[in-house]
Short mmCIF file of C-alpha atoms in Angstrom, two decimals:
data_model
loop_
_atom_site.label_atom_id
_atom_site.label_comp_id
_atom_site.label_asym_id
_atom_site.label_seq_id
_atom_site.Cartn_x
_atom_site.Cartn_y
_atom_site.Cartn_z
CA MET A 1 37.26 -16.40 51.07
CA ASN A 2 40.70 -17.75 52.04
CA ASN A 3 42.24 -20.93 50.22
CA PRO A 4 39.01 -21.73 48.22
CA ILE A 5 39.15 -25.63 47.13
CA SER A 6 36.41 -28.23 45.45
CA LEU A 7 35.65 -31.61 46.18
CA TYR A 8 35.09 -34.14 43.60
CA PHE A 9 33.91 -37.85 44.06
CA HIS A 10 33.87 -40.34 41.44
CA VAL A 11 31.38 -43.00 41.16
CA PRO A 12 32.72 -45.62 38.93
CA TYR A 13 29.16 -47.81 38.33
CA CYS A 14 26.80 -47.77 35.41
CA ASN A 15 24.05 -49.73 34.82
CA ASN A 16 25.05 -49.84 30.95
CA LYS A 17 27.88 -48.22 29.32
CA CYS A 18 26.83 -45.65 26.40
CA ILE A 19 28.51 -46.21 23.39
CA TYR A 20 30.27 -42.63 23.38
CA CYS A 21 31.60 -42.71 26.70
CA ASP A 22 35.54 -43.16 27.79
CA PHE A 23 34.85 -42.50 31.27
CA TYR A 24 35.92 -45.16 34.15
CA SER A 25 33.17 -47.11 34.96
CA GLY A 26 31.78 -50.58 35.85
CA GLY A 27 28.67 -52.46 35.91
CA ALA A 28 26.59 -51.29 38.57
CA ARG A 29 25.36 -55.20 39.34
CA ILE A 30 28.65 -55.76 41.11
CA ALA A 31 28.37 -52.66 42.96
CA ASP A 32 29.35 -52.56 46.76
CA TRP A 33 27.99 -49.37 47.53
CA GLN A 34 29.22 -49.65 51.38
CA ALA A 35 32.77 -50.59 50.47
CA LEU A 36 32.53 -47.82 47.80
CA THR A 37 31.49 -44.90 50.09
CA THR A 38 33.47 -46.05 52.71
CA SER A 39 36.53 -46.00 50.66
CA PHE A 40 35.52 -42.29 49.84
CA LEU A 41 35.47 -41.46 53.33
CA ASN A 42 39.11 -42.98 54.04
CA GLU A 43 40.81 -41.58 51.12
CA LEU A 44 39.53 -38.18 52.09
CA GLY A 45 40.54 -38.04 55.61
CA SER A 46 43.78 -39.65 54.72
CA ARG A 47 44.50 -36.56 52.21
CA ARG A 48 43.42 -33.99 54.82
CA SER A 49 46.72 -31.82 54.12
CA GLU A 50 45.36 -31.07 50.92
CA TRP A 51 42.18 -29.83 51.93
CA GLU A 52 42.41 -28.70 55.79
CA GLY A 53 42.49 -25.12 56.09
CA CYS A 54 40.89 -24.62 52.69
CA ASP A 55 37.06 -23.41 52.15
CA VAL A 56 34.88 -25.78 50.37
CA VAL A 57 33.00 -23.80 47.77
CA SER A 58 31.90 -26.95 45.46
CA ILE A 59 31.22 -30.72 46.14
CA TYR A 60 30.48 -32.60 42.85
CA PHE A 61 29.07 -36.23 42.61
CA GLY A 62 30.07 -37.42 38.83
CA GLY A 63 30.87 -40.58 37.31
CA GLY A 64 29.41 -43.14 36.41
CA THR A 65 26.28 -42.95 37.55
CA PRO A 66 26.24 -41.36 41.23
CA SER A 67 22.40 -41.60 41.14
CA LEU A 68 22.55 -44.83 41.62
CA ILE A 69 24.15 -44.97 44.80
CA PRO A 70 20.84 -46.15 47.20
CA VAL A 71 19.66 -42.93 48.67
CA GLU A 72 19.96 -44.10 52.26
CA ILE A 73 23.70 -44.60 51.55
CA PHE A 74 24.14 -41.77 49.75
CA ALA A 75 22.61 -39.49 52.51
CA GLY A 76 24.65 -41.17 55.02
CA LEU A 77 27.99 -40.44 52.53
CA LEU A 78 27.18 -36.74 52.06
CA ILE A 79 26.54 -36.12 55.85
CA ALA A 80 29.67 -38.03 56.52
CA ILE A 81 31.58 -36.08 54.23
CA LYS A 82 30.54 -32.82 55.88
CA ASN A 83 31.25 -33.86 59.37
CA LEU A 84 34.91 -34.73 58.24
CA ILE A 85 35.55 -31.49 56.63
CA GLY A 86 33.77 -29.29 59.66
CA ALA A 87 30.84 -27.00 59.14
CA ASP A 88 33.35 -23.92 59.52
CA ARG A 89 34.76 -25.15 56.55
CA ILE A 90 32.19 -25.55 53.99
CA ALA A 91 30.99 -22.20 52.53
CA PRO A 92 27.56 -21.22 53.65
CA ASP A 93 26.85 -21.25 49.50
CA CYS A 94 28.66 -24.33 48.88
CA GLU A 95 27.28 -25.50 45.42
CA ILE A 96 26.62 -29.39 45.95
CA THR A 97 26.02 -31.11 42.76
CA LEU A 98 24.96 -34.91 41.98
CA GLU A 99 24.72 -36.25 38.32
CA ALA A 100 21.59 -38.23 37.59
CA ASN A 101 20.28 -40.18 34.96
CA PRO A 102 16.03 -39.71 34.24
CA GLU A 103 15.56 -43.29 35.31
CA ASP A 104 16.79 -42.72 38.80
CA VAL A 105 14.85 -39.82 39.46
CA ASN A 106 11.95 -40.44 41.52
CA PRO A 107 9.87 -38.27 44.59
CA GLU A 108 11.65 -40.76 46.94
CA ALA A 109 14.97 -40.03 45.47
CA VAL A 110 14.38 -36.37 45.20
CA ASP A 111 13.52 -35.84 48.74
CA TYR A 112 16.77 -37.77 50.43
CA TRP A 113 18.67 -36.10 48.17
CA LYS A 114 17.65 -32.57 49.01
CA GLN A 115 17.22 -33.94 53.14
CA SER A 116 21.05 -34.79 52.69
CA GLY A 117 22.02 -31.40 51.15
CA VAL A 118 22.45 -31.68 47.72
CA ASN A 119 21.52 -28.00 45.99
CA ARG A 120 22.32 -29.04 42.54
CA VAL A 121 21.25 -31.84 40.13
CA SER A 122 22.76 -32.48 36.90
CA LEU A 123 20.62 -34.63 34.36
CA GLY A 124 21.89 -36.75 31.74
CA VAL A 125 19.02 -36.04 29.29
CA GLN A 126 21.13 -36.17 25.97
CA THR A 127 18.13 -35.91 23.34
CA PHE A 128 14.62 -36.37 23.73
CA SER A 129 14.07 -38.42 20.81
CA ASP A 130 13.63 -42.33 21.50
CA SER A 131 15.50 -43.48 18.62
CA SER A 132 18.58 -41.25 18.95
CA LEU A 133 18.48 -42.47 22.76
CA ARG A 134 18.61 -46.32 21.79
CA SER A 135 21.43 -45.60 19.16
CA ILE A 136 23.68 -44.28 21.64
CA GLY A 137 22.70 -46.57 24.47
CA ARG A 138 20.69 -44.70 27.00
CA ARG A 139 18.50 -46.36 28.97
CA HIS A 140 15.65 -44.34 29.49
CA SER A 141 13.07 -42.55 26.81
CA GLY A 142 12.54 -39.10 25.54
CA GLU A 143 9.19 -39.11 28.29
CA GLU A 144 11.21 -40.26 31.03
CA ALA A 145 13.57 -37.27 30.67
CA ARG A 146 10.68 -35.05 30.21
CA ARG A 147 9.38 -36.16 33.66
CA ALA A 148 12.62 -36.34 35.40
CA LEU A 149 13.69 -32.74 34.65
CA GLU A 150 10.14 -31.65 34.96
CA LEU A 151 10.38 -33.15 38.89
CA LEU A 152 13.49 -31.61 39.36
CA THR A 153 12.88 -28.32 38.36
CA SER A 154 9.74 -28.36 40.71
CA GLU A 155 12.07 -29.23 43.81
CA PHE A 156 15.66 -27.97 43.17
CA ASN A 157 16.35 -24.19 42.54
CA ASN A 158 19.37 -25.13 40.33
CA VAL A 159 18.80 -27.49 37.67
CA SER A 160 21.59 -28.78 35.00
CA ALA A 161 20.50 -30.67 31.82
CA ASP A 162 23.19 -32.22 29.42
CA LEU A 163 22.41 -32.23 25.60
CA ILE A 164 24.28 -33.63 22.70
CA PHE A 165 23.98 -32.69 19.23
CA GLY A 166 25.76 -34.62 16.32
CA LEU A 167 24.00 -37.54 16.91
CA PRO A 168 23.59 -40.87 14.37
CA ASN A 169 21.08 -39.78 11.74
CA GLN A 170 19.92 -36.59 13.81
CA THR A 171 18.52 -33.70 11.61
CA LEU A 172 18.54 -30.00 12.06
CA SER A 173 14.66 -30.22 12.59
CA ASP A 174 14.86 -33.09 16.02
CA LEU A 175 17.86 -31.05 17.18
CA ARG A 176 15.45 -28.01 17.33
CA GLN A 177 12.66 -30.08 18.75
CA ASP A 178 15.47 -31.18 21.65
CA LEU A 179 15.51 -27.53 22.30
CA VAL A 180 12.08 -26.67 22.27
CA MET A 181 11.30 -29.27 24.72
CA LEU A 182 14.24 -28.34 26.62
CA THR A 183 13.71 -24.64 27.14
CA ALA A 184 9.81 -25.04 27.69
CA LEU A 185 11.16 -27.43 31.21
CA SER A 186 13.32 -24.44 31.77
CA PRO A 187 16.44 -25.85 34.37
CA GLU A 188 18.72 -23.06 35.36
CA HIS A 189 21.57 -24.50 33.56
CA ILE A 190 22.39 -26.67 30.28
CA SER A 191 25.44 -28.11 28.28
CA VAL A 192 25.24 -28.61 25.11
CA TYR A 193 28.07 -31.02 23.70
CA SER A 194 28.82 -32.37 19.94
CA LEU A 195 29.02 -36.11 19.71
CA MET A 196 32.64 -37.36 20.63
CA TYR A 197 34.21 -39.94 18.57
CA GLU A 198 36.62 -41.09 21.50
CA PRO A 199 39.19 -43.67 20.68
CA GLY A 200 38.46 -47.10 22.22
CA THR A 201 34.46 -46.34 22.43
CA ALA A 202 32.06 -48.68 20.58
CA LEU A 203 30.64 -45.49 18.85
CA THR A 204 34.18 -44.55 17.58
CA TYR A 205 34.27 -48.63 16.43
CA LEU A 206 31.05 -48.26 14.46
CA ARG A 207 31.78 -45.34 12.54
CA ASP A 208 34.82 -47.02 11.22
CA SER A 209 33.19 -50.08 10.28
CA GLY A 210 30.66 -47.87 8.35
CA LYS A 211 27.88 -48.88 10.58
CA ILE A 212 27.27 -44.93 11.37
CA ALA A 213 28.53 -41.83 9.74
CA GLN A 214 29.91 -38.82 11.28
CA ILE A 215 28.30 -35.29 10.91
CA GLY A 216 29.60 -33.05 8.86
CA GLU A 217 31.40 -29.92 9.40
CA GLU A 218 28.98 -27.60 8.03
CA GLU A 219 26.09 -29.18 9.41
CA ALA A 220 27.73 -29.34 12.84
CA ALA A 221 28.72 -25.55 12.35
CA GLU A 222 24.91 -25.25 11.43
CA MET A 223 23.48 -26.83 14.61
CA PHE A 224 25.86 -24.89 16.72
CA ASP A 225 24.39 -21.66 15.69
CA THR A 226 20.77 -22.97 16.04
CA ILE A 227 21.79 -24.00 19.45
CA VAL A 228 23.31 -20.36 20.34
CA ALA A 229 20.60 -18.80 19.25
CA THR A 230 17.99 -20.85 20.46
CA LEU A 231 19.37 -20.49 24.06
CA GLU A 232 20.17 -17.21 24.07
CA GLU A 233 16.96 -15.99 22.98
CA ALA A 234 15.43 -18.13 25.58
CA GLY A 235 17.51 -16.19 28.42
CA TYR A 236 20.79 -18.31 28.66
CA ASP A 237 24.15 -16.78 28.43
CA ARG A 238 27.08 -18.79 27.01
CA TYR A 239 29.33 -18.27 29.68
CA GLU A 240 31.91 -21.22 28.75
CA THR A 241 32.10 -22.97 25.15
CA SER A 242 29.70 -25.88 25.99
CA ASN A 243 28.13 -23.98 28.78
CA TYR A 244 24.96 -21.71 29.20
CA ALA A 245 23.13 -20.63 32.29
CA ARG A 246 20.70 -17.96 33.49
CA PRO A 247 22.17 -15.16 34.89
CA GLY A 248 23.64 -16.36 38.26
CA TYR A 249 23.15 -20.34 37.87
CA GLU A 250 26.96 -20.79 35.85
CA SER A 251 28.47 -23.88 37.58
CA ARG A 252 30.59 -22.92 40.21
CA HIS A 253 32.31 -26.26 40.51
CA ASN A 254 33.32 -26.29 36.83
CA SER A 255 34.45 -22.52 36.56
CA GLY A 256 36.96 -23.88 39.27
CA TYR A 257 38.42 -26.11 36.77
CA TRP A 258 38.33 -23.24 33.94
CA THR A 259 40.18 -20.89 36.39
CA GLY A 260 42.66 -22.93 37.97
CA ARG A 261 40.69 -23.23 41.50
CA ALA A 262 42.95 -26.39 43.48
CA TYR A 263 40.25 -29.47 43.74
CA VAL A 264 40.61 -33.00 45.46
CA GLY A 265 39.28 -35.63 43.19
CA ILE A 266 38.62 -39.08 45.34
CA GLY A 267 37.61 -42.11 43.81
CA PRO A 268 39.17 -44.59 41.23
CA SER A 269 40.23 -42.45 38.13
CA ALA A 270 39.61 -39.35 39.77
CA HIS A 271 42.06 -36.29 39.35
CA SER A 272 43.40 -33.52 41.28
CA PHE A 273 44.83 -30.06 41.10
CA ASP A 274 46.97 -28.20 44.13
CA GLY A 275 45.81 -24.86 42.26
CA GLU A 276 49.91 -24.21 41.09
CA SER A 277 51.68 -27.22 39.31
CA LEU A 278 51.00 -30.29 40.97
CA ARG A 279 48.28 -32.53 39.10
CA LYS A 280 47.13 -36.14 40.71
CA ALA A 281 45.50 -39.41 39.55
CA ASN A 282 44.30 -42.07 40.92
CA PRO A 283 44.59 -45.04 38.94
CA ALA A 284 41.41 -46.35 37.44
CA ASP A 285 41.51 -49.76 38.87
CA LEU A 286 38.08 -50.22 40.97
CA LYS A 287 39.10 -53.25 42.78
CA SER A 288 42.50 -51.94 43.87
CA TYR A 289 40.94 -48.88 45.19
CA ILE A 290 38.15 -51.00 47.14
CA SER A 291 41.02 -53.15 48.22
CA HIS A 292 43.38 -50.45 49.52
CA TRP A 293 40.82 -47.96 51.20
CA SER A 294 37.74 -49.96 52.37
CA ASP A 295 39.78 -51.24 55.63
CA TRP A 296 42.23 -47.89 55.70
CA SER A 297 42.23 -46.54 59.08
CA GLU A 298 44.21 -43.27 60.02
CA GLY A 299 47.62 -44.31 61.56
CA ARG A 300 47.32 -47.80 59.90
CA PRO A 301 50.76 -48.42 58.16
CA ASP A 302 50.43 -49.47 54.83
CA SER A 303 52.85 -52.06 53.30
CA VAL A 304 52.29 -50.82 49.64
CA ASP A 305 51.16 -46.97 49.40
CA TYR A 306 48.48 -46.27 47.39
CA PRO A 307 50.01 -45.45 43.58
CA ILE A 308 48.66 -41.97 42.70
CA GLU A 309 50.28 -40.49 39.50
CA ARG A 310 51.74 -36.97 39.78
CA GLU A 311 52.78 -34.74 37.39
CA HIS A 312 54.60 -31.45 37.89
CA LEU A 313 53.81 -29.05 35.36
CA THR A 314 56.38 -27.20 33.88
CA PRO A 315 55.85 -23.19 33.73
CA GLU A 316 55.55 -23.27 29.91
CA GLU A 317 52.83 -26.20 30.35
CA ARG A 318 51.12 -24.07 33.03
CA ARG A 319 51.25 -21.03 30.77
CA GLU A 320 49.58 -23.30 27.91
CA GLU A 321 46.81 -24.47 29.93
CA MET A 322 45.98 -21.06 31.14
CA LEU A 323 45.58 -19.70 27.88
CA MET A 324 43.39 -22.69 26.53
CA LEU A 325 41.11 -22.77 29.59
CA GLY A 326 40.76 -18.68 29.92
CA LEU A 327 39.73 -18.81 26.04
CA ARG A 328 37.07 -21.37 26.86
CA MET A 329 35.39 -18.82 28.95
CA LYS A 330 33.43 -16.29 27.16
CA LYS A 331 34.82 -13.13 29.75
CA GLY A 332 38.37 -14.61 27.90
CA LEU A 333 41.75 -14.97 29.36
CA ASP A 334 42.70 -12.26 31.85
CA LEU A 335 45.86 -10.92 30.37
CA ASN A 336 46.75 -8.81 33.75
CA LEU A 337 47.17 -12.01 35.47
CA TYR A 338 48.75 -13.77 32.51
CA GLU A 339 51.38 -11.18 32.55
CA THR A 340 52.04 -11.45 36.46
CA ARG A 341 52.05 -15.46 36.40
CA PHE A 342 54.59 -15.74 33.08
CA GLY A 343 55.76 -12.23 32.78
CA SER A 344 55.58 -9.26 30.42
CA GLU A 345 57.85 -10.96 27.55
CA ALA A 346 54.95 -13.76 27.47
CA LEU A 347 52.18 -11.27 26.97
CA ARG A 348 53.94 -9.41 24.38
CA THR A 349 54.46 -12.75 22.60
CA LEU A 350 50.96 -13.92 23.08
CA LEU A 351 49.71 -10.53 21.81
CA LEU A 352 51.96 -10.38 18.81
CA LYS A 353 50.47 -13.70 17.68
CA ALA A 354 46.95 -12.94 18.34
CA ARG A 355 47.00 -9.70 16.19
CA PRO A 356 46.21 -11.43 12.77
CA ALA A 357 43.16 -13.05 14.56
CA ILE A 358 42.11 -9.75 16.08
CA ASP A 359 42.70 -8.07 12.38
CA HIS A 360 40.13 -10.72 11.33
CA ASP A 361 37.74 -10.41 14.16
CA GLN A 362 38.25 -14.05 15.43
CA LEU A 363 39.90 -12.51 18.62
CA ARG A 364 39.02 -9.52 20.53
CA LEU A 365 40.52 -7.37 23.01
CA THR A 366 38.11 -5.99 26.18
CA PRO A 367 38.33 -2.35 27.90
CA ASP A 368 39.27 -4.50 30.84
CA SER A 369 42.33 -6.17 29.45
CA ARG A 370 40.61 -9.84 28.24
CA LEU A 371 41.43 -11.69 25.32
CA CYS A 372 38.26 -13.57 24.09
CA ILE A 373 37.17 -15.66 20.95
CA THR A 374 34.33 -13.87 19.30
CA ASP A 375 30.96 -15.35 18.41
CA SER A 376 31.62 -15.85 14.86
CA ALA A 377 34.98 -17.70 15.11
CA LEU A 378 33.92 -20.17 18.44
CA MET A 379 33.75 -23.58 15.52
CA ILE A 380 37.37 -22.75 14.83
CA SER A 381 38.55 -22.00 18.07
CA ASP A 382 40.65 -25.19 18.08
CA THR A 383 42.55 -24.04 15.37
CA LEU A 384 42.87 -20.30 17.13
CA LEU A 385 44.53 -22.07 20.07
CA LEU A 386 47.19 -23.62 17.99
CA THR A 387 47.89 -20.44 16.28
CA LEU A 388 48.60 -19.22 20.07
CA LEU A 389 50.66 -21.88 21.89
#
């Protein structure tokens, strides 16, 4: 396939903001869905030079909460995106993912999503514990999550579920119960994340004010080991640090991020990458986004260009990024490609730095010239990376 590319659409609305979330979003009660989706199409059309002639291998609707889009409007949006790109430029097996919250999943919505072309749904389960869900500001119940996942797996051939561990007051026993429930429902893909205390979030404020306690390192390591063992026993392969899939169901879209594929991000706060060295970021400003793009038309002279932020990565930044992303993958960093891009001296320096970790079974070299983090060293992967950069 020539010039593969991915498209990402950021839907910046939520019914309420989870206390751990630092993604850009606003309240859905003020949503103008028609204006937003029109803006998506206009921005995509204006950036034709970034995707024209490429083969679209994945389309991802993230947020925010994309499943809040009224189903008729969403169906029209996806059809319009396909028409704009052109059927000959959308891969026959293009992965089209919609992120959804359990409370939005019902038979009518599922039918609309399927008919419009969605072939993969990523469900934000997080946990099946009602008390834990309340503690992080989620609106759904554990039973709603169970019913939603059951419906999705009966209607779609590719369903992903998100799980969070290290929640306030969560025990190892609680986590095991979540894993038992999740594996019994048998989605094709599972993403498991440690609860992160991001700056400026309500969660971090509660921790810093002593109202909740962050999980300790030893307990987190025990939970992580339990996750790996349980999911691998259930037939899931850990193909990336936080992602598990049954064979053939690895996320095509997210794998593109980790391997350096080009992608175009549409919507407020969305990011893009040209696959070489140029990164772009839309402003995290919904009002200005709608104002600029909702009435845009091709050929219309703009008095003020939309202020997309541009960053040109230096060769050193590209090298470090390739190293960090490559080592997140279970198959590891492709050393032949690394040498092709950055030279034999860069490869020699990397292997020299990696030697102590290789000798201590924290990193390993594979017969097909890849550098991988060993399973026993996953919990110290950040520290390992620092020694290599």
